Coordinates of C-alpha atoms in Angstrom, one line a residue:
X90 CA 126.2 120.8 86.3
X91 CA 128.7 122.5 88.5
X92 CA 131.2 125.0 87.2
X93 CA 133.8 123.5 89.4
X94 CA 133.7 119.7 89.0
X95 CA 136.8 119.3 91.2
X96 CA 135.3 121.3 94.0
X97 CA 133.7 119.9 97.1
X98 CA 130.6 117.8 96.4
X99 CA 127.5 118.6 98.4
X100 CA 125.1 116.0 99.5
X101 CA 121.6 116.8 98.3
X102 CA 119.4 116.8 101.3
X103 CA 116.4 118.6 102.8
X104 CA 117.2 120.5 106.0
X105 CA 114.7 120.2 108.9
X106 CA 112.2 123.0 109.2
X107 CA 113.5 125.7 111.6
X108 CA 111.1 126.6 114.3
X109 CA 112.4 130.2 114.2
X110 CA 111.3 130.5 110.5
X111 CA 107.8 129.4 111.5
X112 CA 107.6 131.8 114.4
X113 CA 108.8 134.7 112.2
X114 CA 106.3 133.8 109.5
X115 CA 103.5 133.6 112.0
X116 CA 104.4 137.0 113.5
X117 CA 104.6 138.7 110.1
X118 CA 101.2 137.1 109.1
X119 CA 99.8 138.3 112.4
X120 CA 100.9 141.8 111.7
X121 CA 99.4 141.7 108.2
X122 CA 96.1 140.3 109.6
X123 CA 96.0 143.0 112.2
X124 CA 96.7 145.8 109.8
X125 CA 94.3 144.6 107.1
X126 CA 91.5 144.3 109.7
X127 CA 92.3 147.7 111.3
X128 CA 92.3 149.5 107.9
X129 CA 89.3 147.7 106.3
X130 CA 87.2 146.7 109.2
X131 CA 83.9 148.0 107.8
X132 CA 84.4 146.3 104.4
X133 CA 85.9 143.1 105.8
X134 CA 83.9 140.0 105.2
X135 CA 83.2 137.6 108.1
X136 CA 85.9 134.9 108.2
X137 CA 84.6 131.7 106.5
X138 CA 84.6 128.2 108.1
X139 CA 85.8 126.4 104.9
X140 CA 89.5 127.1 105.3
X141 CA 89.3 126.0 108.9
X142 CA 87.7 122.7 107.9
X143 CA 90.3 122.2 105.1
X144 CA 93.2 122.9 107.3
X145 CA 91.9 120.6 110.1
X146 CA 91.4 117.8 107.6
X147 CA 94.9 118.3 106.2
X148 CA 96.2 118.2 109.7
X149 CA 94.4 114.9 110.4
X150 CA 95.6 113.4 107.1
X151 CA 99.2 114.4 107.7
X152 CA 99.0 113.0 111.3
X153 CA 97.8 109.6 109.9
X154 CA 100.5 109.8 107.2
X155 CA 103.2 110.6 109.7
X156 CA 102.2 107.6 111.9
X157 CA 102.2 105.3 108.8
X158 CA 105.4 106.7 107.4
X159 CA 107.3 106.3 110.7
X160 CA 106.4 102.7 110.9
X161 CA 107.4 102.0 107.3
X162 CA 110.7 104.0 107.5
X163 CA 111.7 102.2 110.7
X164 CA 110.7 98.9 109.2
X165 CA 108.4 97.7 111.9
X166 CA 106.8 94.3 111.7
X167 CA 103.8 94.2 109.4
X168 CA 104.6 97.5 107.8
X169 CA 105.3 97.3 104.0
X170 CA 108.5 98.9 102.7
X171 CA 108.3 102.5 101.7
X172 CA 109.3 104.1 98.4
X173 CA 112.2 106.5 98.8
X174 CA 110.7 109.0 96.4
X175 CA 107.4 108.9 98.3
X176 CA 109.3 109.8 101.5
X177 CA 110.9 112.7 99.7
X178 CA 107.5 113.9 98.6
X179 CA 106.1 113.6 102.1
X180 CA 109.0 115.6 103.5
X181 CA 108.4 118.4 100.9
X182 CA 104.6 118.3 101.8
X183 CA 105.5 118.5 105.5
X184 CA 107.8 121.5 105.0
X185 CA 105.2 123.4 102.8
X186 CA 102.4 122.5 105.2
X187 CA 104.2 123.7 108.3
X188 CA 104.9 127.1 106.6
X189 CA 101.4 127.4 105.4
X190 CA 100.0 126.5 108.8
X191 CA 102.3 129.1 110.5
X192 CA 101.2 131.8 108.0
X193 CA 97.4 131.0 108.3
X194 CA 97.7 130.6 112.1
X195 CA 99.5 133.9 112.4
X196 CA 97.0 135.6 110.2
X197 CA 94.1 134.3 112.3
X198 CA 96.0 135.2 115.5
X199 CA 96.4 138.8 114.4
X200 CA 92.7 139.0 113.6
X201 CA 91.8 137.2 116.9
X202 CA 93.8 139.7 118.8
X203 CA 92.1 142.6 117.0
X204 CA 88.7 141.0 117.8
X205 CA 89.6 140.3 121.4
X206 CA 90.6 143.9 122.0
X207 CA 87.5 145.3 120.2
X208 CA 84.6 143.2 121.5
X209 CA 82.2 146.2 121.4
X210 CA 81.3 145.7 117.7
X211 CA 78.8 143.0 116.6
X212 CA 81.1 141.8 113.8
X213 CA 83.7 140.9 116.4
X214 CA 81.4 138.6 118.3
X215 CA 80.3 136.8 115.1
X216 CA 83.9 136.4 113.8
X217 CA 85.5 135.2 117.0
X218 CA 84.6 131.4 116.7
X219 CA 85.8 130.9 113.2
X220 CA 89.0 132.9 113.8
X221 CA 89.8 131.0 117.0
X222 CA 89.1 127.7 115.3
X223 CA 91.5 128.8 112.5
X224 CA 94.3 129.3 115.0
X225 CA 93.7 125.9 116.5
X226 CA 93.5 124.2 113.1
X227 CA 96.7 125.9 112.0
X228 CA 98.5 124.8 115.1
X229 CA 97.3 121.3 114.5
X230 CA 98.6 121.5 110.9
X231 CA 102.0 122.7 112.0
X232 CA 102.3 120.0 114.6
X233 CA 101.3 117.3 112.2
X234 CA 103.6 118.6 109.5
X235 CA 106.5 118.7 111.9
X236 CA 105.7 115.1 113.0
X237 CA 105.5 114.0 109.3
X238 CA 108.8 115.7 108.6
X239 CA 110.4 113.9 111.6
X240 CA 108.9 110.6 110.4
X241 CA 110.6 110.9 107.1
X242 CA 114.1 110.9 108.6
X243 CA 116.3 107.9 107.8
X244 CA 117.0 106.0 111.0
X245 CA 120.5 105.5 112.2
X246 CA 121.9 102.1 111.3
X247 CA 121.9 99.6 114.2
X248 CA 125.1 98.7 115.8
X249 CA 126.2 95.3 114.6
X250 CA 129.5 94.6 116.3
X251 CA 128.4 91.2 117.6
X252 CA 127.9 89.4 114.2
X253 CA 127.8 85.7 114.3
X254 CA 128.8 85.3 110.7
X255 CA 132.6 85.3 110.2
X256 CA 133.9 86.7 107.0
X257 CA 131.2 89.3 106.4
X258 CA 132.5 92.8 107.0
X259 CA 130.2 94.9 109.4
X260 CA 129.4 97.4 106.7
X261 CA 127.9 94.7 104.4
X262 CA 125.3 93.5 107.0

């Protein structure tokens, strides 16, 4: 409850994800990835492929979900209606996934830059494919998440000034 019930009411809504927030998160994660690798290079394990596969699968799932949700929210023919709570959940999933993808992509990009600048070591040559695939999978996840978030937006109501039914106000159609 609000302490000021007579104050202005705010409409509860989720704001669109800011690209600048994703870029800053990716840059910070890249710096962290670079620093961790530069300090602990000899003890650092080879990057695993499992996170890359999971992030790529999540990107594919969110891409399919975005396409399905867009058709359902826009009420295209043959698409079943969508539950409003499900759309809110999809929007939250999209926001979280875009941030997670930016963080993981930045982390991998920082490591990729370290590996690219230090190709003389054997570890760098072995780690390059998994790290590069991590950047690509993370970019795919961010793209799919932003598409899903865009698909969850409520479409503008159609203009109905040319109603054929007299006596029905335009806001009731």
